[in-house]
XYZ file of C-alpha atoms in Angstrom:
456
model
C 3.767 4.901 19.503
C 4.239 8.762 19.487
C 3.139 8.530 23.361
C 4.980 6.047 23.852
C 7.891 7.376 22.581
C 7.818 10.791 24.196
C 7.225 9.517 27.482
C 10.057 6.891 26.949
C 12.424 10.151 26.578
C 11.372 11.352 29.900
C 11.879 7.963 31.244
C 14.831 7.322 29.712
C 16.118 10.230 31.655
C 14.836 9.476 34.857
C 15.710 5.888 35.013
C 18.844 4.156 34.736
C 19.862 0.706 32.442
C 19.370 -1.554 35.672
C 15.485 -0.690 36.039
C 14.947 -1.287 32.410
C 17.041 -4.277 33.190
C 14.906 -5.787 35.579
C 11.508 -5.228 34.351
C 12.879 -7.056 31.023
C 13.964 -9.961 32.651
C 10.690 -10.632 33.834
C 8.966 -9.681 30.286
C 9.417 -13.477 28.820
C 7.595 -14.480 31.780
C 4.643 -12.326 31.579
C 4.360 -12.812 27.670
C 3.628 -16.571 27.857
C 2.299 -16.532 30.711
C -0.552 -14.404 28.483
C -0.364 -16.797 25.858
C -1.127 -20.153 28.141
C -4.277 -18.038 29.694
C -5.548 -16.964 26.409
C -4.425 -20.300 24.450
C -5.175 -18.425 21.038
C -9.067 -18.104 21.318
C -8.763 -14.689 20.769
C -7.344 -15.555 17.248
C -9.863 -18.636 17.003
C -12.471 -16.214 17.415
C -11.399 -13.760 14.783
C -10.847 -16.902 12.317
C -14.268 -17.922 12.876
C -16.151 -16.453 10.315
C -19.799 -15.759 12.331
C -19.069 -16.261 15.700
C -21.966 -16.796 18.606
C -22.667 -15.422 22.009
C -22.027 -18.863 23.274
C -18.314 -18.760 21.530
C -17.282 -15.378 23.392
C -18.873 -16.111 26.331
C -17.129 -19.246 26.681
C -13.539 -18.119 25.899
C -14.405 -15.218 28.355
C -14.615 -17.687 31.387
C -11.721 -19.864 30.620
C -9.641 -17.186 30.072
C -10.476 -15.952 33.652
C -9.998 -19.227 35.418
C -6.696 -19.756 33.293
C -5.011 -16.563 34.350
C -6.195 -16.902 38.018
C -4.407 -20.572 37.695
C -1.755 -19.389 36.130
C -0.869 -16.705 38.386
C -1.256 -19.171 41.647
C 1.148 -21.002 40.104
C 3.875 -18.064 38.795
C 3.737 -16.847 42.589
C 5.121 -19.229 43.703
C 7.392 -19.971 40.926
C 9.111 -16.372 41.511
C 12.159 -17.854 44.113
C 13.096 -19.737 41.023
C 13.094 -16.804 39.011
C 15.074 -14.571 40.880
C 17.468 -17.623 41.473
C 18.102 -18.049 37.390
C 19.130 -14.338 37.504
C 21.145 -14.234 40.453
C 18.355 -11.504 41.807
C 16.600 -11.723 45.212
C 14.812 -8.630 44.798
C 13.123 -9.831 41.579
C 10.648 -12.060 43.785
C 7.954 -9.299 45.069
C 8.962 -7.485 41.512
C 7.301 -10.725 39.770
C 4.672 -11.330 41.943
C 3.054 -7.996 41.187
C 4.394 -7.926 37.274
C 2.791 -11.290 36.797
C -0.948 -9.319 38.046
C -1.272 -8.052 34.687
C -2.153 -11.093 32.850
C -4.972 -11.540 35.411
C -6.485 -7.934 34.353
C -6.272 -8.799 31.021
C -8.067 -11.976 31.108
C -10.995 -9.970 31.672
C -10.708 -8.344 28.078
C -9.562 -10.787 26.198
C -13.321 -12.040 24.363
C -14.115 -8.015 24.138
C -10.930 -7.584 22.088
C -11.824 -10.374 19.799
C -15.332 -9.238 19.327
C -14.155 -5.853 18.814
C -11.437 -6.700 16.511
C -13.918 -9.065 14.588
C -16.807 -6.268 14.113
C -13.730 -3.997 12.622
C -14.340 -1.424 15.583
C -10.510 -0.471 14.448
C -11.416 3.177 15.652
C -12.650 2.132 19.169
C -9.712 -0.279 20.073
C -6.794 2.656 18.837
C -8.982 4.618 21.569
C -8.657 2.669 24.339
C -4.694 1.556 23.268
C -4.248 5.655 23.083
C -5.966 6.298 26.564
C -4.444 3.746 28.576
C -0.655 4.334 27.231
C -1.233 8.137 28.291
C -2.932 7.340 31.683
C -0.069 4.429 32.119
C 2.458 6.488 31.483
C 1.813 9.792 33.637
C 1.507 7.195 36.375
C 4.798 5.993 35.609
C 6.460 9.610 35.295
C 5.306 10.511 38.466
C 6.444 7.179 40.355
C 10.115 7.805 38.342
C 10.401 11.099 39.475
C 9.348 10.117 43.586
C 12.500 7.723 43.104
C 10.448 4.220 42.687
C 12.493 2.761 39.829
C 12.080 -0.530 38.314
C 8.678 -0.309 40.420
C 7.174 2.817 38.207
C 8.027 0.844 34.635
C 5.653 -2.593 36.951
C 3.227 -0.195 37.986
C 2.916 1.459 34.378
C 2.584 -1.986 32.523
C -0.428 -2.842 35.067
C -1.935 0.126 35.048
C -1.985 0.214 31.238
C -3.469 -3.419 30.990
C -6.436 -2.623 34.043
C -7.344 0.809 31.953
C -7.470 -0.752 28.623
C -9.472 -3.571 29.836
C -11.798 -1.328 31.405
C -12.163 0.964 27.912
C -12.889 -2.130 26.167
C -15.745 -3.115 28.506
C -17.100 0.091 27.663
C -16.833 0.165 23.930
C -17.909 -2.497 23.502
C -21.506 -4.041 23.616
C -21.421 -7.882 24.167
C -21.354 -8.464 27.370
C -20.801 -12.392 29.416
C -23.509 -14.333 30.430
C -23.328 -16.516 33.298
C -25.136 -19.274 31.569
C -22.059 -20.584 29.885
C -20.794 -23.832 27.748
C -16.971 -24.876 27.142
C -18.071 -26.946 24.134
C -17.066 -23.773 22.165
C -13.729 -24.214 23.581
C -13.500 -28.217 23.066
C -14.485 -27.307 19.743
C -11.934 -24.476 18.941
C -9.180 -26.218 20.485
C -7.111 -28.275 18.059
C -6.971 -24.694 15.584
C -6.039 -22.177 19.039
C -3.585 -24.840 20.336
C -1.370 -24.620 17.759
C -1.755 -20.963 17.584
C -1.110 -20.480 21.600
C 2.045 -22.732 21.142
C 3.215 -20.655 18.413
C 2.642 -17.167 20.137
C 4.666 -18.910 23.146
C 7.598 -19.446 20.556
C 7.035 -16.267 19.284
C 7.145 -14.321 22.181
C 10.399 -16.944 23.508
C 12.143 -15.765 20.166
C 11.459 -12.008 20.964
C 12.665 -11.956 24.669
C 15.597 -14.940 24.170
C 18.335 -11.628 24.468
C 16.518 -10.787 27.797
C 16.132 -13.956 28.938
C 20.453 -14.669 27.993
C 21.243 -11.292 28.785
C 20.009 -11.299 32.127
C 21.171 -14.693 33.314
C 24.846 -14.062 31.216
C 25.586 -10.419 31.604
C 23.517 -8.946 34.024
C 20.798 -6.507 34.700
C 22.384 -2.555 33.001
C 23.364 -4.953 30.099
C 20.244 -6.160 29.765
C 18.377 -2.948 30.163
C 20.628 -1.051 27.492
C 19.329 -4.051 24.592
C 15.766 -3.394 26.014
C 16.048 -0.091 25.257
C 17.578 -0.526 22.080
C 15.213 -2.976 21.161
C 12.076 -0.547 22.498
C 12.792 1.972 20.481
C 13.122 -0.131 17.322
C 9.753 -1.824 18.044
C 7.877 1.383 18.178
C 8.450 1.681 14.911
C 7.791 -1.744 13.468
C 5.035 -2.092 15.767
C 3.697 0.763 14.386
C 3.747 -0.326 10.680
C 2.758 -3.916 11.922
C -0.240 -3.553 14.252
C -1.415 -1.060 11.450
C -2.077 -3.820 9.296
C -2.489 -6.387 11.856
C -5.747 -5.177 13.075
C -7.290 -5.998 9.802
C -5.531 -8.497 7.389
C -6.860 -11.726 8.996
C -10.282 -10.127 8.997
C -10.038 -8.957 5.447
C -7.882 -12.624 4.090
C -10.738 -14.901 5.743
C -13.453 -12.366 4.506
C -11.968 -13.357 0.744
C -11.496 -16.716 1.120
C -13.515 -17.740 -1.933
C -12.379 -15.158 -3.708
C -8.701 -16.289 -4.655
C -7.578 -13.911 -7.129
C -8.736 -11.280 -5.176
C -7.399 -12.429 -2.055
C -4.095 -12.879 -3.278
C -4.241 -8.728 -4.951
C -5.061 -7.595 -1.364
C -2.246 -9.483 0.564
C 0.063 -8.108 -2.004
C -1.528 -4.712 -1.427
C -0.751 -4.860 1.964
C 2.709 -6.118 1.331
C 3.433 -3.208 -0.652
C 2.333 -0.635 1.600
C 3.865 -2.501 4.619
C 7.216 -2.426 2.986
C 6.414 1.573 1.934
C 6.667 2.524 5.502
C 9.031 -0.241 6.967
C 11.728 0.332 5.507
C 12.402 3.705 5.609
C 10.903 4.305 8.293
C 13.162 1.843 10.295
C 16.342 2.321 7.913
C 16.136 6.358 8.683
C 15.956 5.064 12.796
C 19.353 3.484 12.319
C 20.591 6.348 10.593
C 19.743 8.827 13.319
C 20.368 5.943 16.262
C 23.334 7.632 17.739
C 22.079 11.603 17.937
C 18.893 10.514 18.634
C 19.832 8.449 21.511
C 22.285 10.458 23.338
C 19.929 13.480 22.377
C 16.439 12.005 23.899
C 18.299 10.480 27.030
C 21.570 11.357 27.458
C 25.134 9.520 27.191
C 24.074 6.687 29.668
C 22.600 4.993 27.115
C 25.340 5.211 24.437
C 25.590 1.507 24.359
C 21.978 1.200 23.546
C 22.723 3.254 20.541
C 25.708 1.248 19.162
C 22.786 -1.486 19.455
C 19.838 0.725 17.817
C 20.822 0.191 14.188
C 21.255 -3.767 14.248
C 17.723 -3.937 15.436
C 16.638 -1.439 13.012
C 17.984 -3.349 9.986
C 16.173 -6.558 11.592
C 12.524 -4.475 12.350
C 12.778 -3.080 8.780
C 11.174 -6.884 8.161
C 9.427 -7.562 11.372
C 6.305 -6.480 9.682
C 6.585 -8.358 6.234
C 6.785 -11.488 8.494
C 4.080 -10.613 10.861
C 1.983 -10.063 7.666
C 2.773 -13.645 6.009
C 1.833 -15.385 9.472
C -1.462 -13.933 9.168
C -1.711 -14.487 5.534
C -0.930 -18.550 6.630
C -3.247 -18.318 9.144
C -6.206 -17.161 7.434
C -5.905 -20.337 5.378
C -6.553 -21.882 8.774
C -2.934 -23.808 8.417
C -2.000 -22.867 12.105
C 0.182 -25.987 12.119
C 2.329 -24.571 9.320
C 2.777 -21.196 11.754
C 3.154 -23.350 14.651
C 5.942 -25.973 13.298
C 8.170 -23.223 11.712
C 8.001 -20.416 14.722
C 8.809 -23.711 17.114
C 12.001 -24.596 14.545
C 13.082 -20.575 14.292
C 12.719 -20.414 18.090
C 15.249 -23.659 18.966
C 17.473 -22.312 16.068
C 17.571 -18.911 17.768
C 17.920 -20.736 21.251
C 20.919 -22.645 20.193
C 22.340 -19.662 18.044
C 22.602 -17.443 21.150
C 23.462 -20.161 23.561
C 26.767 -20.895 21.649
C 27.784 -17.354 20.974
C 27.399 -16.226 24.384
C 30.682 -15.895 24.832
C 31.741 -14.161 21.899
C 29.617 -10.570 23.122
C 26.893 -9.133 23.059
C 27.380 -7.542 19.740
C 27.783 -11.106 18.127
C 24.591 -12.240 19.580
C 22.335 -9.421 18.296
C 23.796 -9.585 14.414
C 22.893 -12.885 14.736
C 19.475 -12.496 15.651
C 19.276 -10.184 13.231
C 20.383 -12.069 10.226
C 18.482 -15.513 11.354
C 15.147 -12.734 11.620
C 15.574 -11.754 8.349
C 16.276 -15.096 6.780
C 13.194 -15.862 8.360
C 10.957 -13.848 6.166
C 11.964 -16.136 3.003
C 10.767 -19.044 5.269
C 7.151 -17.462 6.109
C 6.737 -16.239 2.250
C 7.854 -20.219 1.152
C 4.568 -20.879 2.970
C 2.359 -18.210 1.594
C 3.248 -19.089 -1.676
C 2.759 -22.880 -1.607
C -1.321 -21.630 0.168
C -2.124 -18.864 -2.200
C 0.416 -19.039 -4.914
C 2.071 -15.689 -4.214
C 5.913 -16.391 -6.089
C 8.703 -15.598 -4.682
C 9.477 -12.800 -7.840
C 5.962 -11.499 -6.921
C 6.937 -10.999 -3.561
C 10.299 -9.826 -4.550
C 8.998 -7.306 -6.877
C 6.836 -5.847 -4.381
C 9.196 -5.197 -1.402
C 12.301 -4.411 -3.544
C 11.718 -1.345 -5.013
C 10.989 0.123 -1.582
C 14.417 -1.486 0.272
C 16.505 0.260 -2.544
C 14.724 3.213 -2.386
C 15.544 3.551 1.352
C 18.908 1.999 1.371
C 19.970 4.493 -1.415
C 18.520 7.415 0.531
C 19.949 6.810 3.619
C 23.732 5.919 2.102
C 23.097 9.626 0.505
C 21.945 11.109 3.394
C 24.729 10.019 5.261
C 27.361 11.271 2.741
C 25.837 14.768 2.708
C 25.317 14.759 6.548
C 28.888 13.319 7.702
C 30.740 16.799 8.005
C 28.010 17.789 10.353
C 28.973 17.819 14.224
C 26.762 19.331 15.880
C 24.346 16.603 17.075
C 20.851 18.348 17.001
C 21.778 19.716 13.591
C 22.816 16.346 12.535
C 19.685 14.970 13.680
C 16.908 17.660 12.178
C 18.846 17.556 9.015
C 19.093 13.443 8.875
C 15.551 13.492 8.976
C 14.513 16.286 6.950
C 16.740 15.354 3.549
C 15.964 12.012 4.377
C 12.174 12.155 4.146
C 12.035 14.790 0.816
C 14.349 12.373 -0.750
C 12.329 9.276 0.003
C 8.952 11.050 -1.233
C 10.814 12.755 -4.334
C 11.897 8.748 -5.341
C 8.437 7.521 -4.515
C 6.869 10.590 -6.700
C 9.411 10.182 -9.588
C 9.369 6.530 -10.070
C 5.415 6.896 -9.991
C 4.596 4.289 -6.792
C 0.919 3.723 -7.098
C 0.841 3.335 -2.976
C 2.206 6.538 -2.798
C -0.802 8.067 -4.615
C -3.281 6.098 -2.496
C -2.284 7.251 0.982
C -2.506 10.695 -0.756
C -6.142 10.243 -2.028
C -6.931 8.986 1.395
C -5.152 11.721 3.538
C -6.752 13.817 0.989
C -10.407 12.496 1.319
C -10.234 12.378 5.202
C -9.274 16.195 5.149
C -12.434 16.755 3.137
């Protein structure tokens, strides 16, 4: 995320709103596109608790022949892309954006085994590589004057190098001698996951998709920029966690009690960094923005802390899916992300009209609404009350509420921007420790101990 985000600053300045623009347009495309070729075996997999040669090698091979179907068929489904946006030149733009679900088929089965032998360490190497590697490639296409074609060529060449470190990390390797009864067999469980990540991914791109069709492509690249910035952040606190919970949850399956003290352990720490982290975003959106990239993205900012207030809880939620589906209750995950994604459908459809501004506080309420909905689950499959989850997130949305409403007060004379920025941050984070440290937060002291013991 720290590559990510310093590259996006050199981006930000060499591109304009329209390239973001088009790239997102074509985003919701690409994402379930993914989803249909993988069909959640990856997360079968991962769920399975000793998984065979026969099982990988089998979800290797129909993930190839999906995305090579897939693809034939997206090619020539482009014309009817570019007609919903009202953009010719979106047809070649597709055809080669649509190329990296093809490369990734190919890494797809090494990513689950990886992921299921915790090689944690290994995949963050290969995610760290490619992102660099990606994204000097894309500086140098931005700067010869390629545009929107830099940002397609950066997202390709991010998947293709990834997929390639994985193959090398990794030891299991495809056999040619292969059986689909794996996949018969894992079906019903990754169907229901795959239509859920499709719902998922709909109810993360719907603003592109409406955007795009309603209010064009700058419009829609200055909420995908908002929107990027917010998710390196929650990403960052999410995927942290991510790579491990439905490891650890379906590791502890017999073990209740003990199950139930590590999701709340996670909980805790999740909403430790989350909030602050994304609270002290909003707080600096403005400087920060025109700062990093300039005043041609001062709409983005006016955007930034909406999102922010809505990623705060991104994570919490991503952690209670994976909490339901380690109980193997991927019909739970798929009926409720299929009844937030029509709600959020028909929420943005019918306030269109009334701006853009409407449509994202929306999305951001109905988000974090959303999070009640997920935990209503979690409790009724591992008896985690709603006080209990209460208690554990509260303490650490006051303490970051309160420090940014201070921090703001103190900070509001200030007009210079970069000294407005440094010192946002700076009283910020001692006052957000100094509460942690006074009030005697237990996950405080263990990230210590750890930073501590990894120094040693």
């Amino acid at each position: 995320q720290l590559l990510g985000l310093a590259f996006g600053i050199i981006l930000g300045r060499l591109l304009d709103p329209s390239d973001y623009g088009m790239t997102a347009m074509l985003a919701v495309f690409s994402v379930i596109a993914n989803e249909l070729q993988s069909s959640g075996f990856k997360t079968g997999l991962i769920n399975l608790k000793a998984p065979t040669h026969n099982d990988y090698n089998a979800v290797f091979w129909f993930n190839i022949l999906a995305g090579a179907a897939i693809y034939v068929v997206l090619f020539f489904c482009a014309p009817f892309i570019a007609d919903y946006y009202h953009q010719p030149k979106l047809i070649p733009l597709s055809r080669y954006v649509f190329l990296g679900f093809v490369f990734s088929s190919f890494g797809m089965a090494q990513s689950a085994y990886m992921t299921k032998q915790m090689q944690i360490k290994q995949i963050a190497k290969c995610g760290m590589t490619a992102t660099l590697a990606s994204s000097i490639i894309c500086v140098i296409l931005a700067a010869l004057g390629f545009g929107y074609w830099a940002l397609a060529t950066q997202y390709l060449a991010y998947i293709a190098i990834n997929t390639l470190l994985l193959w090398y990390f990794s030891p299991w390797r495809p056999t040619f001698k292969v059986s689909f009864e794996p996949i018969r067999r894992l079906f019903p469980f990754s169907f229901k996951i795959m239509v859920s990540a499709i719902f998922t991914q709909l109810n993360v791109n719907i603003m592109n998709l409406l955007l795009g069709h309603y209010y064009g492509d700058a419009n829609t690249g200055h909420y995908n920029k908002a929107y990027e910035w917010s998710s390196k952040c929650f990403l960052l606190v999410g995927n942290m966690v991510r790579q491990v919970d439905q490891t650890v949850l379906v590791g502890l399956h017999d073990e209740r009690d003990r199950q139930l003290a590590v999701l709340r352990k996670m909980v805790r720490f999740t909403a430790f960094i989350s909030f602050p982290l994304l609270f002290g975003l909003g707080l600096v959106s403005h400087e920060f923005i025109i700062l990093a990239i300039g005043e041609k993205w001062s709409f983005s900012a006016s955007l930034l802390p909406y999102l922010c207030l809505c990623g705060a809880f991104m994570p919490l939620s991503t952690l209670l899916t994976d909490a339901i589906i380690s109980q193997h209750r991927s019909d739970i995950y798929l009926w409720s992300t299929m009844v937030l994604g029509i709600l959020q459908i028909v929420l943005m459809v019918t306030l269109w009209r009334q701006g853009i501004y409407t449509m994202v506080i929306a999305y951001t309420v109905l988000n974090i609404l959303w999070v009640f909905v997920w935990h209503f689950f979690t409790d009724r499959l591992m008896n985690y009350g709603l006080l209990l989850f209460i208690k554990d997130i509260l303490p650490f949305a006051l303490a970051a509420i309160a420090v940014m409403v201070v921090t703001g007060f103190v900070t509001q004379g200030i007009t210079n921007l970069w000294l407005l920025l440094i010192s946002r941050v700076v009283i910020a984070a001692i006052l957000y420790y100094v509460i942690m440290r006074v009030s005697g937060a237990v996950i405080l002291k263990e990230c210590l101990a750890f930073i501590l013991s990894k120094k040693k």
